[in-house]
CSV table of C-alpha atoms in Angstrom, one decimal:
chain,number,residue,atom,x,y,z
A,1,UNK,CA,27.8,-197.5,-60.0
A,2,UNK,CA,24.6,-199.3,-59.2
A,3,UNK,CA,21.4,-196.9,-59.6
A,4,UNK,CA,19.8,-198.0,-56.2
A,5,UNK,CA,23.0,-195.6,-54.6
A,6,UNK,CA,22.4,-193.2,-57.0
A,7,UNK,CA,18.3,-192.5,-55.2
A,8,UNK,CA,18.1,-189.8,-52.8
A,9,UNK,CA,16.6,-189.9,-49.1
A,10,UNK,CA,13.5,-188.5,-47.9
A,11,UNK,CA,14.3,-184.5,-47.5
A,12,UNK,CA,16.6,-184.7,-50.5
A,13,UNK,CA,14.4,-185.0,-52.8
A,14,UNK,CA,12.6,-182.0,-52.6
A,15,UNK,CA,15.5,-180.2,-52.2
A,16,UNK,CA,16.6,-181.3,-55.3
A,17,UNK,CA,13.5,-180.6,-57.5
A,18,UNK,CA,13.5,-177.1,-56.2
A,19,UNK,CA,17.3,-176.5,-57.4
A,20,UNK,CA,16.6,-178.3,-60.7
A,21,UNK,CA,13.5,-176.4,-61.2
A,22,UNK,CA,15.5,-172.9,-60.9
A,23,UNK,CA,18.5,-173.6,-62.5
A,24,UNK,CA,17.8,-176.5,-65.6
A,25,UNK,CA,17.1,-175.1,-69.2
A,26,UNK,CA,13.1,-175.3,-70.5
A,27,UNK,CA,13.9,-177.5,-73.2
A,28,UNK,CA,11.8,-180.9,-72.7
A,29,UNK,CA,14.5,-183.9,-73.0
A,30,UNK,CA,13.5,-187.6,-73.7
A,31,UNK,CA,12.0,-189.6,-71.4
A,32,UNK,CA,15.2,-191.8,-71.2
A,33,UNK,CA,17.4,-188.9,-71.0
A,34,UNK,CA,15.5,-187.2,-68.1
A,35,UNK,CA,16.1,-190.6,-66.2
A,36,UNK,CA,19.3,-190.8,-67.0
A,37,UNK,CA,19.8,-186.9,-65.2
A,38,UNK,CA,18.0,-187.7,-62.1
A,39,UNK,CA,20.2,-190.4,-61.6
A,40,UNK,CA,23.6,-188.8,-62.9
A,41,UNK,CA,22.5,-186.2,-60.0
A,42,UNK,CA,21.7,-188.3,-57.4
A,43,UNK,CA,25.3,-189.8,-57.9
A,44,UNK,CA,26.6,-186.4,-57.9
A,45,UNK,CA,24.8,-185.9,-54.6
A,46,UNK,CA,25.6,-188.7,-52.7
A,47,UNK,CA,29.5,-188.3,-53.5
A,48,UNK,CA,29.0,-184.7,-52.4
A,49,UNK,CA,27.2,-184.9,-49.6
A,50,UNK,CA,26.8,-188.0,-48.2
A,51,UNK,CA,24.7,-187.2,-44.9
A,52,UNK,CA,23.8,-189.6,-42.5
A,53,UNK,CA,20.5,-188.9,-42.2
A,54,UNK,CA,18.2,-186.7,-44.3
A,55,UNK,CA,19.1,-182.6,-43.3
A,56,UNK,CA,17.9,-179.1,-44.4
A,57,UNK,CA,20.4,-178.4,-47.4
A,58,UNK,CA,23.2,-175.6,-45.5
A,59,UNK,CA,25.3,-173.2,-47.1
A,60,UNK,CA,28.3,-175.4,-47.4
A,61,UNK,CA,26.8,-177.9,-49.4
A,62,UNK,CA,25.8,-175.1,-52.3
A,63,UNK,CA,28.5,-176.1,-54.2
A,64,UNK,CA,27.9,-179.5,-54.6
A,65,UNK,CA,24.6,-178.2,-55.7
A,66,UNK,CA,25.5,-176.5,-58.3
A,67,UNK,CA,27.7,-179.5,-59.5
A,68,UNK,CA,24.7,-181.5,-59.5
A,69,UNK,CA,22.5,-178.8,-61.3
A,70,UNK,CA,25.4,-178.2,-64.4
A,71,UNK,CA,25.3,-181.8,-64.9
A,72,UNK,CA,21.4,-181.3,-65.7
A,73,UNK,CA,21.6,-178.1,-67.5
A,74,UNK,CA,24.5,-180.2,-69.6
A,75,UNK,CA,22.2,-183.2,-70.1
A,76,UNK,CA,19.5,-181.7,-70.9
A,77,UNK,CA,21.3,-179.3,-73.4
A,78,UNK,CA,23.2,-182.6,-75.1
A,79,UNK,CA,19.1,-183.9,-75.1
A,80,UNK,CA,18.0,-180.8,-77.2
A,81,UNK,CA,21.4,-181.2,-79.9
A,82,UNK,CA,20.9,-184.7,-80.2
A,83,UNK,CA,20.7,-186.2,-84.2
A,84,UNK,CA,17.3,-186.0,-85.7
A,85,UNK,CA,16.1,-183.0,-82.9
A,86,UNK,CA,15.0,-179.4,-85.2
A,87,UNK,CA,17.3,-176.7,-83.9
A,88,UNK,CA,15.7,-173.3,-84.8
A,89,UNK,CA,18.0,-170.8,-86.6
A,90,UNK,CA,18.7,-167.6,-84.6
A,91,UNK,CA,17.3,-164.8,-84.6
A,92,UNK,CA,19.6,-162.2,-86.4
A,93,UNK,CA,17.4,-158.9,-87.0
A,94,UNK,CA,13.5,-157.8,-86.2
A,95,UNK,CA,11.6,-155.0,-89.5
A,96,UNK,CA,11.2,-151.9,-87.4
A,97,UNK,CA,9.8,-150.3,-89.8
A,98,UNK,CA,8.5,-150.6,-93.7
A,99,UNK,CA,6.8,-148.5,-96.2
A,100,UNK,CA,4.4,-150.7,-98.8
A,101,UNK,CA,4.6,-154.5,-99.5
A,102,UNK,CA,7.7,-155.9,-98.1
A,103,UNK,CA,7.8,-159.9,-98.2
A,104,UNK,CA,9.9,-162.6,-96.3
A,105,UNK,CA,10.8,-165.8,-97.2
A,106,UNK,CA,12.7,-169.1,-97.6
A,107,UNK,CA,13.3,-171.8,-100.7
A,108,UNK,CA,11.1,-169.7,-102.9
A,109,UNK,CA,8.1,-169.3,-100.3
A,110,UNK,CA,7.3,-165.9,-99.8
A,111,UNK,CA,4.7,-164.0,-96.8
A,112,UNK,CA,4.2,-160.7,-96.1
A,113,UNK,CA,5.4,-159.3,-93.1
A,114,UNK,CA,4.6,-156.1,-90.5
A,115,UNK,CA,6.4,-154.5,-88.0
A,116,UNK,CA,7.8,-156.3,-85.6
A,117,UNK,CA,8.5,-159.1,-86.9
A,118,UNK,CA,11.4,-160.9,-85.8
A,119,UNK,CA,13.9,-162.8,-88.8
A,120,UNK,CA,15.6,-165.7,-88.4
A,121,UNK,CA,18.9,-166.6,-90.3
A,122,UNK,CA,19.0,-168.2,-93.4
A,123,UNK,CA,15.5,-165.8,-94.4
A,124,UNK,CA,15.2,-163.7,-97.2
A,125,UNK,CA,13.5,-160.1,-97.3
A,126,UNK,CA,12.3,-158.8,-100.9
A,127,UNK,CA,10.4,-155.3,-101.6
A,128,UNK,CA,8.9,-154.4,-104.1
A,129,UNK,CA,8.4,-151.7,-106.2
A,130,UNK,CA,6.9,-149.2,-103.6
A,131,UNK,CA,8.2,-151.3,-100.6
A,132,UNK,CA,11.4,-150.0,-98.4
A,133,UNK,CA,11.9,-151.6,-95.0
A,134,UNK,CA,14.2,-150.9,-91.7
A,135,UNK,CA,15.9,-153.4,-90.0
A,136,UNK,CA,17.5,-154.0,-86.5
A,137,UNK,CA,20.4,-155.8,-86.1
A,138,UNK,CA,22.9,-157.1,-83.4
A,139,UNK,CA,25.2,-154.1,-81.9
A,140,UNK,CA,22.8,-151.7,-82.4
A,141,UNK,CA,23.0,-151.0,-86.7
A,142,UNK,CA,20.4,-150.3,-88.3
A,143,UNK,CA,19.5,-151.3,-92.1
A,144,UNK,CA,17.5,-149.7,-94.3
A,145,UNK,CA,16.1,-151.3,-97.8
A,146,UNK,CA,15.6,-149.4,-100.8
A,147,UNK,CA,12.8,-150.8,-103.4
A,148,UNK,CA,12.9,-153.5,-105.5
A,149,UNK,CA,15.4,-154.6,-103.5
A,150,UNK,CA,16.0,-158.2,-102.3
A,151,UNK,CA,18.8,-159.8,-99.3
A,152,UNK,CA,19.7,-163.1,-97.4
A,153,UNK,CA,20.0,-163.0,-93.9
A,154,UNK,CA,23.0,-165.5,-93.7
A,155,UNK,CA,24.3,-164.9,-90.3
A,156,UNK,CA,24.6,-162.4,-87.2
A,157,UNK,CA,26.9,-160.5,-88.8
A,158,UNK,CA,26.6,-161.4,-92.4
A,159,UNK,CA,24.1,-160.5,-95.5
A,160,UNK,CA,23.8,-160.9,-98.9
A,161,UNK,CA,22.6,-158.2,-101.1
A,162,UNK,CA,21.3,-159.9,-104.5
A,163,UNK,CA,19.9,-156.9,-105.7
A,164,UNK,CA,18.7,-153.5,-105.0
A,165,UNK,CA,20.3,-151.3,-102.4
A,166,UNK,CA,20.8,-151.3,-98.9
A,167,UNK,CA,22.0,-148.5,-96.3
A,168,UNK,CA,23.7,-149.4,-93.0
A,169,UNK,CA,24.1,-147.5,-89.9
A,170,UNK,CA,26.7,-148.3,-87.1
A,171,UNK,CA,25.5,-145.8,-84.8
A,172,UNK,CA,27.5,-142.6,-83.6
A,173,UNK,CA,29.1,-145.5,-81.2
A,174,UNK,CA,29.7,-148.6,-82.7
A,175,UNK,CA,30.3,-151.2,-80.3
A,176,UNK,CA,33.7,-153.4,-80.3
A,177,UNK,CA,34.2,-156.7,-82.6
A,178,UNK,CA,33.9,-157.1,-86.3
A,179,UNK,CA,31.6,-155.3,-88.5
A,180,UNK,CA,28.6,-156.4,-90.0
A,181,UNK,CA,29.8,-157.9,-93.4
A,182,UNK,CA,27.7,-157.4,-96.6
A,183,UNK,CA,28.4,-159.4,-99.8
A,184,UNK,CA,27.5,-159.5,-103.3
A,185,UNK,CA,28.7,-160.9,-106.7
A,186,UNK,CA,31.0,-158.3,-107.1
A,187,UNK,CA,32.8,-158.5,-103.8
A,188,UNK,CA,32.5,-158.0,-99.6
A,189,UNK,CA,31.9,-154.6,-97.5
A,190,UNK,CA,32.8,-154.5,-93.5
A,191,UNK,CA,32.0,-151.1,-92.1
A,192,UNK,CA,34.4,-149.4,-89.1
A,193,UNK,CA,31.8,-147.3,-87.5
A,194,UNK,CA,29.5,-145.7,-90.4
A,195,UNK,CA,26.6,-145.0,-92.5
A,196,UNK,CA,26.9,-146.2,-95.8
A,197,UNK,CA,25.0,-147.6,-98.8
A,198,UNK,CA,25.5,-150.8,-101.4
A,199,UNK,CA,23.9,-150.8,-104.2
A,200,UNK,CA,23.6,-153.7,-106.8
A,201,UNK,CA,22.7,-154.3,-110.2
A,202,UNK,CA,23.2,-157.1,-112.8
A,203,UNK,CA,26.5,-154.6,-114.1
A,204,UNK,CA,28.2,-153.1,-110.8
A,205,UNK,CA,28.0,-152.9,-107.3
A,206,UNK,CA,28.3,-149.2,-105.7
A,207,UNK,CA,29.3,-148.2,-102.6
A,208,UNK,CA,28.5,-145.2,-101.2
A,209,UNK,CA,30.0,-143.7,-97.6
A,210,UNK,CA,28.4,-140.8,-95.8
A,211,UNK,CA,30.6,-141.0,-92.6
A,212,UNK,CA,33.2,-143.2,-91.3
A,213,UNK,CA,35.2,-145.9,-92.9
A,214,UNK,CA,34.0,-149.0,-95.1
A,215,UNK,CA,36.4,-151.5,-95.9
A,216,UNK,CA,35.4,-152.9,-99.6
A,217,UNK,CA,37.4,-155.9,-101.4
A,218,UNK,CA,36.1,-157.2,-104.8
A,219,UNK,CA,35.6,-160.7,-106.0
A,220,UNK,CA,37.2,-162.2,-108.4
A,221,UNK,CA,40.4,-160.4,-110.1
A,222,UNK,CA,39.1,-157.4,-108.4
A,223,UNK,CA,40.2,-158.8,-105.1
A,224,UNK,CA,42.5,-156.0,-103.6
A,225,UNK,CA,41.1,-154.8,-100.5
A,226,UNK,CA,40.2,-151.0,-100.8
A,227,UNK,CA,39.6,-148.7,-97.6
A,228,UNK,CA,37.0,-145.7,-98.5
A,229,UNK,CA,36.5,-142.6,-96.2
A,230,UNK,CA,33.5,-140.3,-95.7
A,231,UNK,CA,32.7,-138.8,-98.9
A,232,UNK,CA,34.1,-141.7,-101.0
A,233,UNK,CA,32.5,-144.4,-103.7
A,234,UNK,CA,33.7,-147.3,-104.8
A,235,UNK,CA,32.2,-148.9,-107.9
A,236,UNK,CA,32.8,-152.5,-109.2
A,237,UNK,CA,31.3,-153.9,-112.3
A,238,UNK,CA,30.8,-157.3,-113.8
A,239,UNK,CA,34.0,-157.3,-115.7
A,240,UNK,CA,36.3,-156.1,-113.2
A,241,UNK,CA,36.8,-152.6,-113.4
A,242,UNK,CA,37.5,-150.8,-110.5
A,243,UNK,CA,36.5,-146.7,-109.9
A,244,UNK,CA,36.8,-144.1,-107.5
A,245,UNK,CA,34.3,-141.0,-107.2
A,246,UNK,CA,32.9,-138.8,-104.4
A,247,UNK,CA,29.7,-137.9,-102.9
A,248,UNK,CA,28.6,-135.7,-100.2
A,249,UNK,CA,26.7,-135.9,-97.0
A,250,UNK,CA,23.5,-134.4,-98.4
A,251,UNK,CA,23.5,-135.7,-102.2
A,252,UNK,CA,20.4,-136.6,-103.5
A,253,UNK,CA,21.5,-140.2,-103.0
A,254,UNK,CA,20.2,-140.3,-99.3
A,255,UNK,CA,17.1,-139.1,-100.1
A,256,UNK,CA,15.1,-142.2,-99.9
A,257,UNK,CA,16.8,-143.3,-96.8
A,258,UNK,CA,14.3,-140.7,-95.0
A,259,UNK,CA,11.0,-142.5,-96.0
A,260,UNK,CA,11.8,-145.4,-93.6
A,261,UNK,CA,13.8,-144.2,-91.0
A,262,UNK,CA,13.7,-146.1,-87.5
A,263,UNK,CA,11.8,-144.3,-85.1
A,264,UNK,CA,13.5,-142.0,-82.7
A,265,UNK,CA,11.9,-142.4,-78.9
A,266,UNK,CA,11.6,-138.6,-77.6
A,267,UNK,CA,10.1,-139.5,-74.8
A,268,UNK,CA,12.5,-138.0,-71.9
A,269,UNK,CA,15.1,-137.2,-74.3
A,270,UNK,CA,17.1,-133.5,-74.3
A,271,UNK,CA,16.3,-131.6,-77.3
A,272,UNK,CA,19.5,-131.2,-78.0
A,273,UNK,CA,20.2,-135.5,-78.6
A,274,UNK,CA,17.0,-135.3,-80.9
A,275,UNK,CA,18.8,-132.5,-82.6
A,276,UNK,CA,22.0,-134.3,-82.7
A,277,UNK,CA,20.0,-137.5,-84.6
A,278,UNK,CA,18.0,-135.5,-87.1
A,279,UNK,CA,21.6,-134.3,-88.1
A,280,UNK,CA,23.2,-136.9,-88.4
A,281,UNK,CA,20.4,-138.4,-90.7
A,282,UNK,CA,20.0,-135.9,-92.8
A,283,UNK,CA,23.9,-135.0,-93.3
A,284,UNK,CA,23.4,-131.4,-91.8
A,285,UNK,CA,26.1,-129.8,-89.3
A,286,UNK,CA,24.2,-128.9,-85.8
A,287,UNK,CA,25.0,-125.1,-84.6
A,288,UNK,CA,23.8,-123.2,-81.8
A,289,UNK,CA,23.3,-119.4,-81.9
A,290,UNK,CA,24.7,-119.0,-78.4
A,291,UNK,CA,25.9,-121.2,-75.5
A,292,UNK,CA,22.9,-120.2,-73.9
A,293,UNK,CA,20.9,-121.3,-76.5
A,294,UNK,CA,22.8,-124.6,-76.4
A,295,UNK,CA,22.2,-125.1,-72.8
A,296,UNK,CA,18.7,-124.4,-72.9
A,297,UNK,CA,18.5,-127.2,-75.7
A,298,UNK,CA,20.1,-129.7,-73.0
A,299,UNK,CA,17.5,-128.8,-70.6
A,300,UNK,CA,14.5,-129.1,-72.6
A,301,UNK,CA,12.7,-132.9,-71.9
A,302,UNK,CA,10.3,-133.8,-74.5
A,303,UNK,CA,6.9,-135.7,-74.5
A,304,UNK,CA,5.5,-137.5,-77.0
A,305,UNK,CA,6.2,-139.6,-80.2
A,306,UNK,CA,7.5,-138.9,-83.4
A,307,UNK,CA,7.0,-142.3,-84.8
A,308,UNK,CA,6.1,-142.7,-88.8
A,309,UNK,CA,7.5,-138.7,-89.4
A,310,UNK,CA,10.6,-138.5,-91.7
A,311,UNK,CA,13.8,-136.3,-89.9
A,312,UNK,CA,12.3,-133.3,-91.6
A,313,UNK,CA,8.5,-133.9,-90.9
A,314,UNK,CA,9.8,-134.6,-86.8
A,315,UNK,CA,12.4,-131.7,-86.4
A,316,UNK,CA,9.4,-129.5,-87.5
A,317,UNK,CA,6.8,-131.1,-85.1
A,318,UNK,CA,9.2,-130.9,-82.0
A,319,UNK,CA,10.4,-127.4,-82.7
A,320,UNK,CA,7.1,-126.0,-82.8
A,321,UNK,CA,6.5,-127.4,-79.2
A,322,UNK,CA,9.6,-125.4,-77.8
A,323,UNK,CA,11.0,-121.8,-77.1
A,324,UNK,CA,13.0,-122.3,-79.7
A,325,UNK,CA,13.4,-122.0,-83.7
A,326,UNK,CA,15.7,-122.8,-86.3
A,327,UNK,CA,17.2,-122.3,-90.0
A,328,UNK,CA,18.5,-124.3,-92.3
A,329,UNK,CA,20.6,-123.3,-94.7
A,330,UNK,CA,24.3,-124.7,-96.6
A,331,UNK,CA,23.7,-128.0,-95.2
A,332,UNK,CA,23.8,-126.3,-91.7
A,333,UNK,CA,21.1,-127.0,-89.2
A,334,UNK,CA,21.3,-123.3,-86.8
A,335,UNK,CA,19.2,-123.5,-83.3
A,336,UNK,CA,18.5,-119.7,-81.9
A,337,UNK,CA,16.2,-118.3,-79.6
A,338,UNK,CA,12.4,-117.4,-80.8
A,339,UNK,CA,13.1,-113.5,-79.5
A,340,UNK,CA,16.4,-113.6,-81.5
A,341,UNK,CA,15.1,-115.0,-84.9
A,342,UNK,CA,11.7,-113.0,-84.8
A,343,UNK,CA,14.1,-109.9,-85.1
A,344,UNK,CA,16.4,-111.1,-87.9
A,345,UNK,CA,13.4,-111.3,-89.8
């Protein structure tokens, strides 16, 4: 097709360079490749189109717009792939929180990093001996990192834990598709809606489930594939060996899990959801005195922030803003009135 075809009218063009402006990608293409559009469009156009005499673009003709435009956005897409161009890595989690030196890294080059900052697959993130560290990731889990700990960032939904231990939360609604996979030298976990830790050392890996389902399969010859429940560890070690134990919702295990908790936003939230979260993080069963008292938790808004406080640390804070108390006791979190607990005193 000769190129002098392919050049649009007077009218056209600016017609054209306000539907190319709204709808083509921000990536800068090549000089040649950006000719090579304009003119790939204008033959688009003219096939489309083909007025006699330059018009306001009508409705009818949107289509053929948008024709036009996809061959732009492809081009200029092809422009941004093309051998020899730097393609960044995704994003894959951001540090919402950490707790002493944490450090990130790649090929041995190592930074320290705050909050906020976003990480990139194919990164590593190392803490140190006083360093733990929280981490969002895709679908709404959450992963926290012990100290001296140290993990590749290989994919969306893939990480490798070299050392130290690491505990990952689905959420109390894990969103649909596959689990985020965690591997070591010892074998593979992919949780099914859960909390749960892995922990590694040069002899075993341990994995530890507070709720839900992990699904665990070793390396090596201890390659079965091994489902574990709430309650349930699994521990591999460097020659094989395969073992079974149990641990419970408030073992001393999870302890450090609280020093570097994401940060709950109250702001507008029912009591009773912030209830329902320091619960679930601490491994403590939510009850309610009465139904009244479990309504009046529902309609109670909160204010404010609870950012940097542990569970503990927050559930006191907030309490002592509202009509309400509480007692903890057998791993059971109890909300009453104020009248009602000043009396069984």
């Amino acid at each position: 097709m000769n190129s002098n075809n392919q050049e649009l009218r007077p009218g056209e063009e600016e017609a054209l360079q306000g539907l190319l402006k709204g709808m083509a990608p921000e990536a800068e293409a090549a000089t040649d490749v950006r000719a090579r559009i304009r003119l790939a469009v204008a033959a688009e156009w003219r096939a489309a189109v083909t007025p006699a005499r330059a018009v306001p673009v009508r409705r009818w003709q949107r289509p053929a717009l948008a024709v036009a435009a996809s061959l732009a956005v492809a081009a200029l897409a092809f422009s941004a792939f093309r051998p020899g161009s730097e393609v960044p890595a995704p994003v894959v989690a951001t540090l919402s929180r950490q707790s002493g030196p944490v450090e990130a890294g790649t090929a041995g080059s190592w930074q320290p990093v705050v909050q906020g900052r976003a990480l990139a697959a194919g990164e590593r993130l190392v803490t140190g001996p006083a360093g733990r560290a929280a981490l969002t990731l895709p679908r709404g889990v959450t992963l926290r990192l012990d100290t001296d700990t140290r993990i590749a960032l290989a994919g969306i939904d893939r990480l490798v834990v070299e050392r130290g231990a690491v505990y990952l939360d689905a959420g109390q609604r894990p969103s649909v598709g596959p689990g985020m996979r965690i591997d070591s030298a010892f074998g593979s976990t992919r949780h099914l809606g859960t909390q749960y830790e892995v922990r590694v050392t040069a002899q075993q890996m341990l994995v530890s489930v507070r709720e839900g389902e992990v699904a665990v399969e070793g390396a090596g010859a201890a390659g079965a594939r091994n489902l574990l429940q709430a309650g349930e560890q699994l521990g591999i070690t460097d020659t094989g060996t395969v073992a079974r134990g149990t641990v419970g919702k408030r073992d001393p295990r999870w302890n450090w899990i609280a020093g570097v908790t994401p940060p709950f936003a109250i702001e507008d939230r029912p009591l009773s959801e912030f209830l329902a979260w320091v619960c679930r993080e601490t491994g403590r069963e939510l009850a309610y005195d009465s139904p009244g008292v479990e309504a009046a938790a529902g309609q109670i808004i909160l204010r404010g922030s609870v950012a940097g406080l542990a569970p503990d640390e927050a559930l006191a804070a907030v309490m002592a803003t509202t009509s309400l108390s509480y007692a903890d006791a057998g791993g059971q979190l109890t909300i009453s009135s104020a009248a009602r607990a000043a009396v069984s005193r």
